[in-house]
CSV table of C-alpha atoms and ligand atoms in Angstrom, one decimal:
chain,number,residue,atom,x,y,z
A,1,UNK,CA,0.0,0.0,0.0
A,2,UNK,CA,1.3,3.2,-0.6
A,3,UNK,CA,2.2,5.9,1.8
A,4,UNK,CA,-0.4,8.9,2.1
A,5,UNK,CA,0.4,10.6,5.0
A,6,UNK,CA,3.3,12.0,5.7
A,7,UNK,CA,4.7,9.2,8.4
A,8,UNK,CA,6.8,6.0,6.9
A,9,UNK,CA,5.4,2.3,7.9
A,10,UNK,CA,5.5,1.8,11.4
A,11,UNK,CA,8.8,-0.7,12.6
A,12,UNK,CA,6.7,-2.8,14.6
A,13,UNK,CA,2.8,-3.8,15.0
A,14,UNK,CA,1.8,-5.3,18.1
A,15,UNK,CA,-1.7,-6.5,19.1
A,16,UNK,CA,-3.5,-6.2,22.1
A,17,UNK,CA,-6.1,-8.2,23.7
A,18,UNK,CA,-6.9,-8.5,27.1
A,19,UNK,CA,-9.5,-10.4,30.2
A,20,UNK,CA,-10.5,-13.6,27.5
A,21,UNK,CA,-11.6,-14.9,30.9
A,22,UNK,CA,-12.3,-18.5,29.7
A,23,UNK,CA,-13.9,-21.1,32.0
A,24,UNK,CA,-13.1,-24.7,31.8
A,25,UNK,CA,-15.9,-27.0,29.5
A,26,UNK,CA,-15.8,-23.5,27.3
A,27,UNK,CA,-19.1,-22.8,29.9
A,28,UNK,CA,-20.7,-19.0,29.7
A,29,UNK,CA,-19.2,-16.5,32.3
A,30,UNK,CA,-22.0,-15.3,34.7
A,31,UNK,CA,-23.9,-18.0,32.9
A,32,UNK,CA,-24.0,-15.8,30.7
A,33,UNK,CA,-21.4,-14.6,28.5
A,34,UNK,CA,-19.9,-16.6,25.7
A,35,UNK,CA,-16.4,-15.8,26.4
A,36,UNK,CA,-15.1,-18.1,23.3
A,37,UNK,CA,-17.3,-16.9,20.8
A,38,UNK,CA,-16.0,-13.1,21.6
A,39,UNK,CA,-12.5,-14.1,21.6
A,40,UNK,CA,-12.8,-15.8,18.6
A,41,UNK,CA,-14.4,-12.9,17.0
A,42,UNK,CA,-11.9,-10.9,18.4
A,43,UNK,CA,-9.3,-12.6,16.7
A,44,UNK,CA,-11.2,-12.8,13.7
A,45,UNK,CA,-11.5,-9.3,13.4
A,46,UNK,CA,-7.7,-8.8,13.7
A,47,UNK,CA,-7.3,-10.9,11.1
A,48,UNK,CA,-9.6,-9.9,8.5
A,49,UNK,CA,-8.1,-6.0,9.5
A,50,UNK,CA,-4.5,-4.5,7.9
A,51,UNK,CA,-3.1,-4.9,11.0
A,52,UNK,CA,-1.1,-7.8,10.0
A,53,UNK,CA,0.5,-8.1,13.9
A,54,UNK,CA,4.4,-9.6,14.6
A,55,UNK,CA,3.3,-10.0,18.1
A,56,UNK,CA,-0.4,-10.6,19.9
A,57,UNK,CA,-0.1,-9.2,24.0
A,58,UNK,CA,-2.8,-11.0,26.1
A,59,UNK,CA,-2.5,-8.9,29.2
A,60,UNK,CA,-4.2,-11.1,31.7
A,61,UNK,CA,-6.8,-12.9,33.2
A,62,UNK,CA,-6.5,-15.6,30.7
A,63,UNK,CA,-8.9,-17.4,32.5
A,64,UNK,CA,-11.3,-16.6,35.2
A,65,UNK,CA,-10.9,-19.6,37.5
A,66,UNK,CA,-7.2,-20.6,36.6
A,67,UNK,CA,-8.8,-23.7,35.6
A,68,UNK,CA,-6.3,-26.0,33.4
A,69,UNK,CA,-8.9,-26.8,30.4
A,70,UNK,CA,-9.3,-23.0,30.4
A,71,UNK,CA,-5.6,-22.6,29.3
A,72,UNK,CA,-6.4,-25.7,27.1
A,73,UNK,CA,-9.2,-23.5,25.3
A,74,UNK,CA,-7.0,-20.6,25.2
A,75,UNK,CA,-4.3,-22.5,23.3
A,76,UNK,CA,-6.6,-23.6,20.9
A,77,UNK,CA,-8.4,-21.2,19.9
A,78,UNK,CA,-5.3,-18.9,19.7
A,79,UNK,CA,-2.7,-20.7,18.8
A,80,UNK,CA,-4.5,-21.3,15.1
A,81,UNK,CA,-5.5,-17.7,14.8
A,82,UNK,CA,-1.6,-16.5,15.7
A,83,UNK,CA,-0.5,-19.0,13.1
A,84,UNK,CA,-2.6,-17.5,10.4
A,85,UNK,CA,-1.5,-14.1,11.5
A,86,UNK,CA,2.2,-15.1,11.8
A,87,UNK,CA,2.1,-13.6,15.4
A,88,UNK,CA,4.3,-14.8,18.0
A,89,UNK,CA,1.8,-15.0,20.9
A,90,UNK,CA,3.3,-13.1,24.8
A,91,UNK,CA,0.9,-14.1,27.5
A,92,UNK,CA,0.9,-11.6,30.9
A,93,UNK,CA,-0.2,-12.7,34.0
A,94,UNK,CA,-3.9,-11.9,35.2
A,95,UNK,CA,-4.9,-11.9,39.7
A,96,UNK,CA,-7.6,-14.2,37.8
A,97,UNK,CA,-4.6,-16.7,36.5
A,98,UNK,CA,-3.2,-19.1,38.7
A,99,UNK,CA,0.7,-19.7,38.5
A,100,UNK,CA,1.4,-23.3,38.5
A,101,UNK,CA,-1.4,-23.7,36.2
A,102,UNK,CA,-0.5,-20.7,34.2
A,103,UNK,CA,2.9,-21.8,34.2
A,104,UNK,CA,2.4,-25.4,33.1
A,105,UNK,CA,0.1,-25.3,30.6
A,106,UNK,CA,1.4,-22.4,28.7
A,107,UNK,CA,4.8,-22.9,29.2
A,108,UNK,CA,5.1,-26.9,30.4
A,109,UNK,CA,7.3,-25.5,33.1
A,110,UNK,CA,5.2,-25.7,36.6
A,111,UNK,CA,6.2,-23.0,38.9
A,112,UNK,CA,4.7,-21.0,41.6
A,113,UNK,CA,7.4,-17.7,41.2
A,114,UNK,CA,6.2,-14.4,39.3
A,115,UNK,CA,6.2,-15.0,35.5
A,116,UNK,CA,8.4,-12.3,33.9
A,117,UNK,CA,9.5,-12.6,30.3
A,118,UNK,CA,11.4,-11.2,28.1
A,119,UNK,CA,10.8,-11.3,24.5
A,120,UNK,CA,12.6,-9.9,21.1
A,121,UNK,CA,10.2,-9.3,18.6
A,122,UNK,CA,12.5,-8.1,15.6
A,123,UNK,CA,15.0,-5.7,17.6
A,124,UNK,CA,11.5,-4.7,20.4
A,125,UNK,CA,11.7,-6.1,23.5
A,126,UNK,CA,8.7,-6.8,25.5
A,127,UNK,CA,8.5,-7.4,29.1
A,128,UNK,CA,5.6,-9.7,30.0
A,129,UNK,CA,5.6,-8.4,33.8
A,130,UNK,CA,3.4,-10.4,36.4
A,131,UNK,CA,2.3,-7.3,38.8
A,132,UNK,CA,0.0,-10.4,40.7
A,133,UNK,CA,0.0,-11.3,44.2
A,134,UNK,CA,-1.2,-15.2,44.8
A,135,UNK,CA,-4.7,-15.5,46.2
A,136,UNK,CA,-5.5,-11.9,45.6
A,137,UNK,CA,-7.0,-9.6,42.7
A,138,UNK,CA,-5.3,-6.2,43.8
A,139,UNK,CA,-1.9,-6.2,42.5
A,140,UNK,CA,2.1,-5.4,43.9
A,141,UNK,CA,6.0,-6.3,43.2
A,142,UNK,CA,7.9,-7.8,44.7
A,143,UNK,CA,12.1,-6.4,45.6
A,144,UNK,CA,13.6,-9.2,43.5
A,145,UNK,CA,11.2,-8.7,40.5
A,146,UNK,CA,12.3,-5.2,40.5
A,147,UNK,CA,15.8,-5.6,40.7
A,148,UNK,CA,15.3,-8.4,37.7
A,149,UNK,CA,13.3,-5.5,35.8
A,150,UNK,CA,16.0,-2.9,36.5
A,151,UNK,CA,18.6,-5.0,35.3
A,152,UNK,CA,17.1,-6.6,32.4
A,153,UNK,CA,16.5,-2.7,31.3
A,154,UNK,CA,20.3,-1.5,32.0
A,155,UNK,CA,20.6,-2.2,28.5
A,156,UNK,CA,18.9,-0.8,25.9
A,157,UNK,CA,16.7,-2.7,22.9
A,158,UNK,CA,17.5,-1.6,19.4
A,159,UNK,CA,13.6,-0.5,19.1
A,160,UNK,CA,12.9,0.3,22.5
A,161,UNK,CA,10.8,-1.7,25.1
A,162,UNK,CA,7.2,-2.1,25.7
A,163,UNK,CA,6.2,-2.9,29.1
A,164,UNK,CA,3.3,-5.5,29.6
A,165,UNK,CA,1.2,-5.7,32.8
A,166,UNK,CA,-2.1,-6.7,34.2
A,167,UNK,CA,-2.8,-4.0,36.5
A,168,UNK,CA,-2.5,-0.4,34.7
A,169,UNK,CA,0.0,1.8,36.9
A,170,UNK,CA,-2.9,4.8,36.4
A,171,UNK,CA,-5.9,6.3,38.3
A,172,UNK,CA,-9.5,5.2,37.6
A,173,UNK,CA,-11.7,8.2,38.0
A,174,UNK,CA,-14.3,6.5,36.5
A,175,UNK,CA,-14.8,3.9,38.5
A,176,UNK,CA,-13.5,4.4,42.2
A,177,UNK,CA,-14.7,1.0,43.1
A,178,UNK,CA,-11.4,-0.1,40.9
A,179,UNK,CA,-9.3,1.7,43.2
A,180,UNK,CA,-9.2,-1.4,46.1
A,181,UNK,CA,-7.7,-3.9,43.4
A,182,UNK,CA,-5.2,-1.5,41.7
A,183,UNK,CA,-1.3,-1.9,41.6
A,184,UNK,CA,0.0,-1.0,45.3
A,185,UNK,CA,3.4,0.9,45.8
A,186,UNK,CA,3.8,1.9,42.4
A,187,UNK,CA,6.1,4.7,42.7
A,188,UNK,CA,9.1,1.9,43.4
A,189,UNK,CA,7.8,0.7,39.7
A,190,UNK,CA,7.8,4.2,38.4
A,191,UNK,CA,11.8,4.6,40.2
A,192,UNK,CA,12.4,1.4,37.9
A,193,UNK,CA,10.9,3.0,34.5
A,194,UNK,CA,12.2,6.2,34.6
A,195,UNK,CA,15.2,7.1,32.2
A,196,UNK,CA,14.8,3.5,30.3
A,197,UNK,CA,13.7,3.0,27.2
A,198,UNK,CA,10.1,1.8,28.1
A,199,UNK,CA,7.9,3.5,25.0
A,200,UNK,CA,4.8,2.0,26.4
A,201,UNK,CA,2.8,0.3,28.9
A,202,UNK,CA,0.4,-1.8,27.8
A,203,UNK,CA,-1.8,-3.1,30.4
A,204,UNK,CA,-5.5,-4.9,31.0
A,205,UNK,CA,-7.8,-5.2,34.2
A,206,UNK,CA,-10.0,-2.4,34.3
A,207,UNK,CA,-12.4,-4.1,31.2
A,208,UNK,CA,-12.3,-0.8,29.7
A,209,UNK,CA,-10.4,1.0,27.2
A,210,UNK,CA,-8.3,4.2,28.6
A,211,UNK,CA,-5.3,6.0,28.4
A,212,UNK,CA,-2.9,7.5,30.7
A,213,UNK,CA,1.0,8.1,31.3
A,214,UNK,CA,3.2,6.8,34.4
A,215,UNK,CA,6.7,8.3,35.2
A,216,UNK,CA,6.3,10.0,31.4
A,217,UNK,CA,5.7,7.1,29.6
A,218,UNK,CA,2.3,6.4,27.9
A,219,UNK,CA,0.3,3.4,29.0
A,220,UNK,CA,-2.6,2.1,27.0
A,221,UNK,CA,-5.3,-0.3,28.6
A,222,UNK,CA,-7.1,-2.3,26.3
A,223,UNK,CA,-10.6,-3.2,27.1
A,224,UNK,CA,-11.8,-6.7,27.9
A,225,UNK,CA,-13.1,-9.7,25.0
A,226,UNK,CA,-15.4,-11.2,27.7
A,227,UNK,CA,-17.5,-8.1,29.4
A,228,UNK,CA,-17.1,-4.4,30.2
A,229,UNK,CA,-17.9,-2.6,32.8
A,230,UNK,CA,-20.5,0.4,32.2
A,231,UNK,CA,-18.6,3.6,33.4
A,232,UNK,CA,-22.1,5.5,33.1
A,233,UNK,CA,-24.4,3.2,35.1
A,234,UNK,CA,-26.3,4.6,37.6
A,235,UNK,CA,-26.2,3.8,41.4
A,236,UNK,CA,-24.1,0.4,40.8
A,237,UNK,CA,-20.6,-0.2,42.8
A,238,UNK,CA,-19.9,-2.5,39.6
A,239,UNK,CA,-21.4,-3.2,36.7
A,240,UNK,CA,-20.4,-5.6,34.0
A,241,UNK,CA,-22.4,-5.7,30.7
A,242,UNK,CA,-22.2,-7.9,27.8
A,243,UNK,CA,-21.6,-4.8,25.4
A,244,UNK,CA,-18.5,-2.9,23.9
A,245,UNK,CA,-15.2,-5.4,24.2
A,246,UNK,CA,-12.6,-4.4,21.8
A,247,UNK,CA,-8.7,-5.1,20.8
A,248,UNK,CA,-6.2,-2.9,20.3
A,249,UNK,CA,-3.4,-2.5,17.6
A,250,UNK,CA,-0.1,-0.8,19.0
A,251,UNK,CA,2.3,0.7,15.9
A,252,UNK,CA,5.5,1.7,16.7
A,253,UNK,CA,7.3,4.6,15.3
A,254,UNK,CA,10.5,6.1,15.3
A,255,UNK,CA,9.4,8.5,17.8
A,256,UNK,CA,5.7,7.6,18.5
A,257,UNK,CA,3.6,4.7,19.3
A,258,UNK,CA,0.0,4.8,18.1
A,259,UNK,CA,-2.7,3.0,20.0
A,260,UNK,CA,-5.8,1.7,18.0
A,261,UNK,CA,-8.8,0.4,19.3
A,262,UNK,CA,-11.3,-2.2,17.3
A,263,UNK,CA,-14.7,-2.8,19.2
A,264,UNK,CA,-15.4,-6.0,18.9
A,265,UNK,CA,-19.0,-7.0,17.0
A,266,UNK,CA,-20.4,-6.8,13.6
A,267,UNK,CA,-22.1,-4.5,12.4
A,268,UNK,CA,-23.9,-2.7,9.4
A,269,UNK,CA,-22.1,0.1,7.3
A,270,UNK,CA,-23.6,2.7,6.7
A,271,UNK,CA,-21.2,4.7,4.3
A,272,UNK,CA,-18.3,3.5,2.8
A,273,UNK,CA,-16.2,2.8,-0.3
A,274,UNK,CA,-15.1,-0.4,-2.2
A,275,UNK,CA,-10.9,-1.0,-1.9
A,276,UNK,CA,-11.0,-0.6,-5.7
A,277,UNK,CA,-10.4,2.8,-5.4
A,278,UNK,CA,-6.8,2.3,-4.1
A,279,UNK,CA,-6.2,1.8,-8.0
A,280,UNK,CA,-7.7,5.1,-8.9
A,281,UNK,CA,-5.7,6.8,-5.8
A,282,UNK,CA,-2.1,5.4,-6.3
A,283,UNK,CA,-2.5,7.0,-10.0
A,284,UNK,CA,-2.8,10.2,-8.7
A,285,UNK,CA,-0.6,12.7,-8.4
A,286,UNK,CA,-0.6,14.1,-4.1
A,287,UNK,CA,-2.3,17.3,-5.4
A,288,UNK,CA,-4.9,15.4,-7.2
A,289,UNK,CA,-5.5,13.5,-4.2
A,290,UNK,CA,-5.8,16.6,-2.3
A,291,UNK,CA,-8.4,18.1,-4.7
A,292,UNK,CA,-10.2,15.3,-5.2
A,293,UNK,CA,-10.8,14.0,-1.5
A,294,UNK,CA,-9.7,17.1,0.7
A,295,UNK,CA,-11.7,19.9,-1.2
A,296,UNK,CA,-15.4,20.0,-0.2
A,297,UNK,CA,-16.8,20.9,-3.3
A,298,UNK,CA,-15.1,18.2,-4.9
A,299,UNK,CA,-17.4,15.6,-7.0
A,300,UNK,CA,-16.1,12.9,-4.4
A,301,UNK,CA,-17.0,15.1,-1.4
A,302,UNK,CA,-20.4,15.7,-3.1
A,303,UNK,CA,-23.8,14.5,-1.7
A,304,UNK,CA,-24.7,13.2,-5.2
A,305,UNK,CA,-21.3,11.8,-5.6
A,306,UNK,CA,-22.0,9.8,-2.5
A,307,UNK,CA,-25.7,8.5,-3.6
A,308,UNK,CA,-24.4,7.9,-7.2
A,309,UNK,CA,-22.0,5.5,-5.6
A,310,UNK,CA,-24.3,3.8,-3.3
A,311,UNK,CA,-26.8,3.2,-6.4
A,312,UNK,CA,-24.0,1.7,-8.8
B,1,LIG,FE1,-10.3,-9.2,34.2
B,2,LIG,FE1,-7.9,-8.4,36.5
């Protein structure tokens, strides 16, 4: 495709899903939410976009009992989809995950010690970071886990570092309730982070899409594929609905990172316009292009143009 603004391709592209949730038997969370169906979709929608993702991030709560035919699930329903997609797949820890089972069945290596990981992902590293406490679903770090983090960022990645945790280092305004389950002690994490080359945090937990920054750095929380929670509903402590999941697509730049959410669920268009036209725009000249879909009175721009396309 060709380049029409005025950034080159991005270095890397990075997907991000979070809180899949899964139950063992593949039964309905709350009896009531098919948590496959949405991941699945999720994935599916990835796919089908122009994302075309190096690496997917689950950030957590892989599955909502720890149960080991919930990892089972997980694998199998991602594992095919990541393949397609040529995707390396980073799993994060979730206060929903357990360890040992975490550990075994998505890493045959049974252990009940944090599960921190380091991957390269063509010259990006990415820290899979477990900010969970066993038996809990507020997070903290540990000393040790901090020192590992401190030294494993001493040295600097060729593209930079993202930084992949369950629970977002940020406020939650919206939903105060959030508050008694956040990350504790977090300004010995932000001591850690600052002056490295973390671009990003990407984090989960909060099954809602926001954005914040933490000791400078931007951190991105993707919403949840199982259930939201309602930030307007009205006299609830909680309230988790069935209704706007979503993934998002992280694209590295030189200088920037970009972070892109897709709401998960078809729907109907209602104004759009066939990929054919990529023909007719690559023959362009950039002023043509300009004039033909910047300028308001051009025949593109025009209301008839518009209703002469939806009637060919
Ligand atoms: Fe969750
Ligand atoms: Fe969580």
């Amino acid at each position: 495709m060709i380049q029409l603004g005025q950034y080159p391709a991005p270095s890397h592209v990075i997907a991000h899903v979070s809180d899949t949730h899964l139950l063992a038997g593949g039964r309905p969370l709350y009896g009531a939410v098919n948590t496959i169906d949405h991941l699945e979709q999720a994935l599916a929608q990835l796919e089908r976009s122009t994302a075309r993702p190096q690496a997917i991030v689950f950030t957590g709560d892989l599955a909502d009992l720890g149960e080991p035919d919930a990892y089972k699930r997980l694998r199998e329903v991602v594992e095919p989809a990541a393949a397609r997609m040529k995707a390396q797949i980073i799993w994060v820890m979730g206060n929903h995950d357990e360890r040992a089972q975490y550990s075994s069945l998505l890493f045959d290596d049974e252990s009940d010690a944090p599960q921190d990981r380091v991957y390269m992902v063509d010259g990006l590293r990415i820290i899979s970071f477990d900010t969970t406490i066993p038996g809990y679903h507020h997070g903290d770090i540990t000393d040790a886990q901090l020192q590992w983090l401190s030294n494993e960022l001493a040295t600097p990645a060729p593209h930079g570092t993202l930084l992949a945790v369950h629970h977002p280092p940020i406020p939650t305004p919206m939903l105060e309730a959030m508050g008694m389950l956040e990350l504790q002690r977090q300004e010995r994490l932000a001591e850690v982070l600052r002056g490295t080359d973390v671009r990003a945090i990407l984090a989960g937990h909060l099954h809602y899409s926001t954005h914040s920054t933490f000791a400078g750095i931007p951190v991105s929380v993707a919403s949840a594929t199982c259930y939201t929670l309602d930030l307007s509903a009205e006299d609830r402590l909680l309230s988790g609905v069935d209704f706007g999941q979503a993934v998002n697509v992280v694209h590295v730049y030189k200088e920037q990172t970009v972070h892109s959410i897709i709401p998960v669920g078809d729907t109907t268009e209602i104004t759009g316009h066939s990929a054919e036209a990529w023909a007719q725009i690559e023959a362009m000249t950039p002023e043509h292009r300009l004039e033909t879909f910047s300028a308001k009175n051009s025949t593109f721009n025009s209301a008839d143009a518009a209703a002469s396309e939806e009637d060919a």
